[in-house]
Short mmCIF file of C-alpha atoms in Angstrom, two decimals:
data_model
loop_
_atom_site.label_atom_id
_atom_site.label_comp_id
_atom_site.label_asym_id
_atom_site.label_seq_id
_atom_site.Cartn_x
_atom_site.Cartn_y
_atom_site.Cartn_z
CA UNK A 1 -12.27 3.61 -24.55
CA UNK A 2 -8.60 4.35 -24.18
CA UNK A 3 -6.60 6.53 -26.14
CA UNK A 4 -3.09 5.02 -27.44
CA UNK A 5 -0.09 6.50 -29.06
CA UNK A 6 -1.24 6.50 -32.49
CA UNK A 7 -4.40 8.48 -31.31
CA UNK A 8 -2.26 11.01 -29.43
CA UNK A 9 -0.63 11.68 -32.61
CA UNK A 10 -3.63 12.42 -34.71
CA UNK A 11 -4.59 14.78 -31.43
CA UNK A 12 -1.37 16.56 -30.86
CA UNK A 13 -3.39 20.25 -30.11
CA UNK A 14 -6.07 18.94 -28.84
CA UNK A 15 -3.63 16.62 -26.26
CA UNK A 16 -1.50 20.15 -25.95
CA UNK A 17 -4.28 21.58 -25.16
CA UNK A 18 -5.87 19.76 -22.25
CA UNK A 19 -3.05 18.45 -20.90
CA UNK A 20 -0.66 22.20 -20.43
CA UNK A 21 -2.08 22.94 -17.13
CA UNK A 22 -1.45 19.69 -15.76
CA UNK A 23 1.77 18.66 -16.78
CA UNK A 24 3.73 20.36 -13.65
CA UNK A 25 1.18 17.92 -11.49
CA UNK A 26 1.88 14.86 -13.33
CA UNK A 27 5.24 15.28 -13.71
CA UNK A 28 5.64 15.82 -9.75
CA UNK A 29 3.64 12.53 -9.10
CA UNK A 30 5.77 10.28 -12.10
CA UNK A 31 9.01 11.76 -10.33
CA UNK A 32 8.05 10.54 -6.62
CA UNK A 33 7.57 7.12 -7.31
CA UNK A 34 10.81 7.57 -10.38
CA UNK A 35 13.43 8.93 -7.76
CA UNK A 36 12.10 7.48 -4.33
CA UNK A 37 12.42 3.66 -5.67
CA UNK A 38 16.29 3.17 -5.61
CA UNK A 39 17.85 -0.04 -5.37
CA UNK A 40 21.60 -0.11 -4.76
CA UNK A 41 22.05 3.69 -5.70
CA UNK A 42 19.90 3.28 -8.88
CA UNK A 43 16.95 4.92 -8.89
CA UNK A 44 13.87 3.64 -11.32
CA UNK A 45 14.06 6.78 -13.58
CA UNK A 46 17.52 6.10 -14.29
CA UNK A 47 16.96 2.39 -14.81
CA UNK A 48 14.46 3.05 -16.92
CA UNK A 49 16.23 5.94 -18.92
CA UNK A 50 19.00 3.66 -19.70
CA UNK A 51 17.10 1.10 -21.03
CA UNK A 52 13.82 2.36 -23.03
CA UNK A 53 13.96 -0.71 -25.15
CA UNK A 54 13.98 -3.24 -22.26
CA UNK A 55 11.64 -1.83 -19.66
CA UNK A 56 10.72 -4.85 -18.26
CA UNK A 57 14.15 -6.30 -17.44
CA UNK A 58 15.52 -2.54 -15.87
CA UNK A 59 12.06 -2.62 -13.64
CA UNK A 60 12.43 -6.35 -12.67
CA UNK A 61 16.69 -5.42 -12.25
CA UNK A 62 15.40 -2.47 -9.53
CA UNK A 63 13.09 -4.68 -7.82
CA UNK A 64 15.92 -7.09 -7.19
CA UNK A 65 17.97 -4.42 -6.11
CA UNK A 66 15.50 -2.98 -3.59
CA UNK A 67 15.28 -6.68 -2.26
CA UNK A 68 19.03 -7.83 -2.21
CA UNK A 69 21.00 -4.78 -1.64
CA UNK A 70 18.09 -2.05 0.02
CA UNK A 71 17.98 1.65 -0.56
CA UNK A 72 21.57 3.41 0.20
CA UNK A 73 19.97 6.60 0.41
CA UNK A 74 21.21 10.62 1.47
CA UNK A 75 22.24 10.46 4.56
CA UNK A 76 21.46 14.26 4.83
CA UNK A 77 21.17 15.92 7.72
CA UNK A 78 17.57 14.22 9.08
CA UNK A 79 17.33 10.78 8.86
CA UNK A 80 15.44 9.13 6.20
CA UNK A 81 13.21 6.09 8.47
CA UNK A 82 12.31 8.82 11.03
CA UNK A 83 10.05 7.14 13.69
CA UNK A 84 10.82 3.49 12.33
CA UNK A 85 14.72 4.75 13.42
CA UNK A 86 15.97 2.40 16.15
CA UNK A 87 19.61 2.85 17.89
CA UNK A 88 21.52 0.87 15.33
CA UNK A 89 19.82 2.47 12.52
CA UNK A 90 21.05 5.86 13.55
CA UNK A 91 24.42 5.31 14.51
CA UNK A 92 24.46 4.38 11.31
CA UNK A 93 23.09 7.65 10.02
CA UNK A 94 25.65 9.05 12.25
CA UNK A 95 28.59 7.22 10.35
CA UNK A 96 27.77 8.14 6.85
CA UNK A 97 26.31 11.51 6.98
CA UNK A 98 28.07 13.86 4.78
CA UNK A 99 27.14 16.62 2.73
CA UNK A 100 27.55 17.55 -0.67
CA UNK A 101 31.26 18.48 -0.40
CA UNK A 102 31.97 15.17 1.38
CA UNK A 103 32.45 16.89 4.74
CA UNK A 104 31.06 16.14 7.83
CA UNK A 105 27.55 17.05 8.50
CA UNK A 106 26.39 16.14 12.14
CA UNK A 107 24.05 18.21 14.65
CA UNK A 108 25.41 18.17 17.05
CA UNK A 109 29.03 17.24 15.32
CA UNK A 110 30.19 13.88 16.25
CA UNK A 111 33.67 13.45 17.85
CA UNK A 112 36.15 11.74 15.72
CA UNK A 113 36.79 9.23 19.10
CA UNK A 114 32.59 8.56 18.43
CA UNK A 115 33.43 7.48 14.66
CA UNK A 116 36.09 5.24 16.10
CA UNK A 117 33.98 3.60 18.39
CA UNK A 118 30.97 3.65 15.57
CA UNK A 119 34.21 1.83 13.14
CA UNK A 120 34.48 -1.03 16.08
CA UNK A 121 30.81 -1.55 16.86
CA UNK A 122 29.03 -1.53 12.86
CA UNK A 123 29.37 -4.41 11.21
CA UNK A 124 28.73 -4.68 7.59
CA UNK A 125 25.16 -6.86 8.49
CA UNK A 126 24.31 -4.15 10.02
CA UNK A 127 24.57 -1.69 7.61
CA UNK A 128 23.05 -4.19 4.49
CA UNK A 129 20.20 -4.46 7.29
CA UNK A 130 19.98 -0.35 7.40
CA UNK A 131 19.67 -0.16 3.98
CA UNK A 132 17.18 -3.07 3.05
CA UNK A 133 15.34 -0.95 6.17
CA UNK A 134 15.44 2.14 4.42
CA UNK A 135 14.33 0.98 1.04
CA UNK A 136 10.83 -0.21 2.77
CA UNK A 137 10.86 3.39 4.42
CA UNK A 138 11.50 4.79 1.38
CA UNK A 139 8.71 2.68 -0.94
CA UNK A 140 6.38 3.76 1.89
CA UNK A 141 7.03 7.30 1.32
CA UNK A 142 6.65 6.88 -1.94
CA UNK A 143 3.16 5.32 -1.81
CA UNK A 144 1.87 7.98 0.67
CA UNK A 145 3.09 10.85 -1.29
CA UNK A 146 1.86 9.93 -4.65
CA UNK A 147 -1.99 9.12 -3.44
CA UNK A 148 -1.84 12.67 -2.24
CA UNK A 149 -0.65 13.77 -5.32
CA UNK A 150 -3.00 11.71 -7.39
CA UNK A 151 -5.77 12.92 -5.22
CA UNK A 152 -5.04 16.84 -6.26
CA UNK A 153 -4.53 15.48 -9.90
CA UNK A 154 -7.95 14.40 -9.91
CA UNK A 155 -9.35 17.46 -8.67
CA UNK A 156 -7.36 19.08 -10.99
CA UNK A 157 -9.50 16.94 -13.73
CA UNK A 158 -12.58 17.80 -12.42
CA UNK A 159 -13.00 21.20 -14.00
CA UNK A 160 -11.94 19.90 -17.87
CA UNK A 161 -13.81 17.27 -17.67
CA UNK A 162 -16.88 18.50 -16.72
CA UNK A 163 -16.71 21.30 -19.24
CA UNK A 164 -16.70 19.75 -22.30
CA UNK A 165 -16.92 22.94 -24.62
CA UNK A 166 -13.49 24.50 -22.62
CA UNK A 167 -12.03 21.65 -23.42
CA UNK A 168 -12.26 21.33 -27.31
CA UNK A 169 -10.26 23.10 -30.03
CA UNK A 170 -13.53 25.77 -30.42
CA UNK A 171 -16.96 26.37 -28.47
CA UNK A 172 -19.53 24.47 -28.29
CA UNK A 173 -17.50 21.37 -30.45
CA UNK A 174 -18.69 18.48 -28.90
CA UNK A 175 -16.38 15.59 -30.58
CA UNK A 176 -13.43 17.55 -29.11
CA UNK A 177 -15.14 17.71 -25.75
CA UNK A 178 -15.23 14.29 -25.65
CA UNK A 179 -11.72 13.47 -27.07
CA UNK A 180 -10.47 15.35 -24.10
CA UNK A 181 -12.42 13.38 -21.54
CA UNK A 182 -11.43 9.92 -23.04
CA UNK A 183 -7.49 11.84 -23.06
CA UNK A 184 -8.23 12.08 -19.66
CA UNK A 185 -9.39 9.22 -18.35
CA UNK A 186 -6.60 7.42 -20.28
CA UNK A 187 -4.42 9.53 -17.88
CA UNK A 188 -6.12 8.60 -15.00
CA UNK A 189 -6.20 5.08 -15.81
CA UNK A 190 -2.16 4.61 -15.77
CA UNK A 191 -1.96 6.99 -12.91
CA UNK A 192 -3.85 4.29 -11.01
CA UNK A 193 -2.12 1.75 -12.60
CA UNK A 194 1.17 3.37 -11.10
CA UNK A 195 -0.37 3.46 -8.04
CA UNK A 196 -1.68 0.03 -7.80
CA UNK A 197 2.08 -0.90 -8.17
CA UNK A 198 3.66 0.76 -5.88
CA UNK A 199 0.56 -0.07 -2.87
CA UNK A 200 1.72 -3.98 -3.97
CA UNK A 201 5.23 -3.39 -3.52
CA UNK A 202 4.44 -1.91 -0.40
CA UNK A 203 2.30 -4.53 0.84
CA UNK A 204 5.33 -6.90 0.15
CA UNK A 205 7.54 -5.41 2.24
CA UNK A 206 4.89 -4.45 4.83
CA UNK A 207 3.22 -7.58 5.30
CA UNK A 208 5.49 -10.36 3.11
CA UNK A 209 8.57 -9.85 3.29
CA UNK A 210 9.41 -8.75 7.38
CA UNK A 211 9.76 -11.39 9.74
CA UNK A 212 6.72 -11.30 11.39
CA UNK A 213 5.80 -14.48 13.60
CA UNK A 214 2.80 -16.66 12.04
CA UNK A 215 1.09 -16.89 15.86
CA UNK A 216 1.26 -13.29 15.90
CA UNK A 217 0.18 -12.20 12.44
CA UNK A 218 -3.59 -14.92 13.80
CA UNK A 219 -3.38 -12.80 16.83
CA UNK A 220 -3.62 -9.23 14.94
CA UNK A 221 -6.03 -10.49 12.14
CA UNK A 222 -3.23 -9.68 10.05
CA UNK A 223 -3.53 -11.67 6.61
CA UNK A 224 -0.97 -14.15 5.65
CA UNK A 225 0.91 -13.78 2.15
CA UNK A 226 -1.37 -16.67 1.54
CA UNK A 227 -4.10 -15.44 1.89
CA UNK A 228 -3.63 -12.80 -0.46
CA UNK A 229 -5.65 -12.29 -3.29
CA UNK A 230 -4.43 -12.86 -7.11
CA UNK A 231 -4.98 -9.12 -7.98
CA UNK A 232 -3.31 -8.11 -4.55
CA UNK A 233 -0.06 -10.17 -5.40
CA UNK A 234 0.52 -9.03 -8.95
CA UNK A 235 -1.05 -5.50 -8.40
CA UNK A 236 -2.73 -5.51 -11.52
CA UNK A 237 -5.99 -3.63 -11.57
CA UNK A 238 -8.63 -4.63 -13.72
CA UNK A 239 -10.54 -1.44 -14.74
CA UNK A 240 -13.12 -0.18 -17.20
CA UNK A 241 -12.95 3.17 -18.42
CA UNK A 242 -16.13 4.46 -16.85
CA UNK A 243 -15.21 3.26 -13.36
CA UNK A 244 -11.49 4.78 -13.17
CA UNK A 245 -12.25 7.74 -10.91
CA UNK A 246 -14.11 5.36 -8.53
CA UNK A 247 -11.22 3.23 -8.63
CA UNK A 248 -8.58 5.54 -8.18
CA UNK A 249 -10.82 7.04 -4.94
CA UNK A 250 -11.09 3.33 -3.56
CA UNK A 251 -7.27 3.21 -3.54
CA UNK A 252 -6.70 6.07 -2.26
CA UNK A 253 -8.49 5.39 0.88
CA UNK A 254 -7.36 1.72 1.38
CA UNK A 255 -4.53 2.42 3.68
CA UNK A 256 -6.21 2.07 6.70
CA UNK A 257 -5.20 -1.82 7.43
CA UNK A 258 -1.73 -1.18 5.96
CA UNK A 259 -0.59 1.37 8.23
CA UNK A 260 -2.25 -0.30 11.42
CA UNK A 261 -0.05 -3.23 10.14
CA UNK A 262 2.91 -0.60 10.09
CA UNK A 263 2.13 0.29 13.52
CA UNK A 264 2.16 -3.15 14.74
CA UNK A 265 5.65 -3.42 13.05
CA UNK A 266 7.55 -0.84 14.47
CA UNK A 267 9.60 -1.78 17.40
CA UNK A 268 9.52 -5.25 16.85
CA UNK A 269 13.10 -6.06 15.69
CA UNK A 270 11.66 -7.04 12.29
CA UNK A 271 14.72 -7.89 10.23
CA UNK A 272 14.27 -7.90 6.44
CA UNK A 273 13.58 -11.26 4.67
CA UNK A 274 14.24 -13.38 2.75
CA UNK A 275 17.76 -13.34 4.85
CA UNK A 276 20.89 -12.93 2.64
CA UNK A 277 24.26 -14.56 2.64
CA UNK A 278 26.29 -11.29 1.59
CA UNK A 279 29.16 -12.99 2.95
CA UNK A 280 28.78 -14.87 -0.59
CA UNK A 281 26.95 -12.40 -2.61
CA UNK A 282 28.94 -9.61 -1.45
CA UNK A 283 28.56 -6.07 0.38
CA UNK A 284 27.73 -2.70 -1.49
CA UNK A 285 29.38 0.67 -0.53
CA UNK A 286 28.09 4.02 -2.35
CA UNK A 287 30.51 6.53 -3.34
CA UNK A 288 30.51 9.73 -5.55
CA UNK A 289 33.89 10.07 -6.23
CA UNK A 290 33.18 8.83 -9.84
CA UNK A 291 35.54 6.79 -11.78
CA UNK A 292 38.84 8.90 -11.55
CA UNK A 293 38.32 10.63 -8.49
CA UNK A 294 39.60 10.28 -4.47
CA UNK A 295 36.98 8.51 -2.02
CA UNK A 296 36.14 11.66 0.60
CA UNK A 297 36.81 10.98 4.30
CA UNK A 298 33.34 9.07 5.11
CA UNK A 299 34.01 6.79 2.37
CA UNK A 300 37.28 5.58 3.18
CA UNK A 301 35.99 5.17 7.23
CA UNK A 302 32.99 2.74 5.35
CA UNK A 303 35.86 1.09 3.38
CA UNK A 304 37.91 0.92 6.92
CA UNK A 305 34.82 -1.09 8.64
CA UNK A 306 34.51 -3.04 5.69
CA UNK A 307 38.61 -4.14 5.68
CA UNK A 308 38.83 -4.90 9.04
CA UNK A 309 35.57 -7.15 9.27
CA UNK A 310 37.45 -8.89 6.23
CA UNK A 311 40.28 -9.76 8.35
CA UNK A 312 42.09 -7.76 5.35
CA UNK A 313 45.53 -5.80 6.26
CA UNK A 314 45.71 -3.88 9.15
CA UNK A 315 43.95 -0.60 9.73
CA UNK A 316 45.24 3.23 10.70
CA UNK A 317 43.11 2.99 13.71
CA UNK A 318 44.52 -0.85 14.66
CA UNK A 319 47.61 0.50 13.85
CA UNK A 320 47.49 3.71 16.48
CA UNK A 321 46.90 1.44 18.98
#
């Protein structure tokens, strides 16, 4: 059986207890998937900070940001899609990259005549395309790093749970032994859960959601979003408590077929789907000037590209020549 909030309370030492040697684990694993998944410069964590009363709505609000306006990402000094990066994708790395001061961050530094020619040749598709891109990249990473994580969690359970005196409030107290193990696989169970989530919203985006013709998907074997099972499309696992551990190791080997379908991706020209008229809807530009402050020397080249596509005014750089 599962433990709920109301049993937690009755068990505060007990839940202290068993669960002080493991909360620097678990709250490594929550934070992956909480500050990987951003949508539009959002990140889940803070969605769901800023909204404890109406988790639903901020979770479905970041999955429609992920879809419509992509992940904007750091733009640090390595780029975020690594070996998924194609020419486009890092000039347009090479165009944003700043670090935390705003300044220029390039290796090796970029020549302001290269920005001006990167200014001419971006478009603002092509940066809503980098960014809906990265946000797959980014969900990927996500998934990857938080079955490894999960893995070493469970290991990590191994040892309490299979010593039921060590884990009680006094030796040899068996009730207390067994509160722990049910504590535990309550854990375990929405650690999964978690997990099952993120593989499906990786799937999407894998498999769904990237152009990929339907004579080629036959060709590879590759399933069709119709051909998707129930479970597979919402993600929702249906468990019992003794078979969580079993579970959870099922999942975490599954991602055989999903990364051969990666492979089969990359290189392709896949562009994100379903397409999106942000001529209508609009284009989204992150900045960290905050409210009152000046938009840093990167920003103001993104709002440069953005002006001139607009046919708005006339630019410094139109104007020098």
């Amino acid at each position: 059986r599962l433990v709920g909030v109301p049993w937690l309370d009755d068990n505060a030492m007990l839940v202290r207890s068993t669960m002080t040697s493991l909360c620097v684990q678990l709250r490594s694993a929550l934070d992956i998937v909480g500050e990987s998944l951003e949508g539009g410069g959002v990140t889940l964590n803070d969605a769901l900070t800023d909204n404890p009363n109406c988790a639903c709505w901020a979770l479905r609000c970041t999955l429609a940001n992920l879809q419509v306006w992509g992940t904007l990402g750091e733009h640090g000094e390595d780029g975020e899609l690594g070996s998924e990066m194609q020419v486009a994708d890092r000039d347009i790395e090479q165009f944003l990259r700043k670090d935390a001061d705003g300044e220029y961050l390039m290796t090796p530094r970029v020549s302001m005549r290269r920005l001006v020619e990167l200014g001419r040749s971006l478009s603002p598709e092509m940066f809503t395309t980098y960014h809906r891109r990265l946000a797959r990249a980014r969900v990927g990473h996500a998934r990857r790093e938080f079955r490894r994580r999960l893995g070493a969690l469970q290991n990590a359970m191994t040892q309490p749970a299979g010593c039921s005196s060590s884990s009680g409030a006094a030796a040899g107290d068996t009730q207390a032994g067994e509160n722990a193990e049910r504590l535990l696989q309550t854990v375990l169970h929405h650690l999964t859960t978690v997990e099952s989530f993120v593989s499906s919203l990786s799937r999407f985006f894998k498999s769904v959601d990237l152009a990929v013709p339907y004579s080629r998907q036959q060709g590879q074997g590759l399933e069709t979003p119709q051909g998707s099972s129930k479970d597979e499309a919402t993600g929702t696992p249906k468990l019992r408590v003794p078979q969580v551990r079993e579970e959870a190791a099922r999942l975490l080997s599954s991602d055989s077929s999903d990364e051969k379908h990666l492979e089969s991706l990359k290189g392709s020209g896949a562009v994100p789907q379903p397409k999106i008229a942000h001529a209508i809807s609009g284009y989204i530009m992150h900045v960290d000037c905050g409210h009152n402050g000046l938009l840093d020397e990167v920003e103001l080249r993104q709002l440069s590209l953005h002006l001139r596509a607009a046919g708005f005014g006339r630019t410094l750089n139109e104007g020098l020549n």
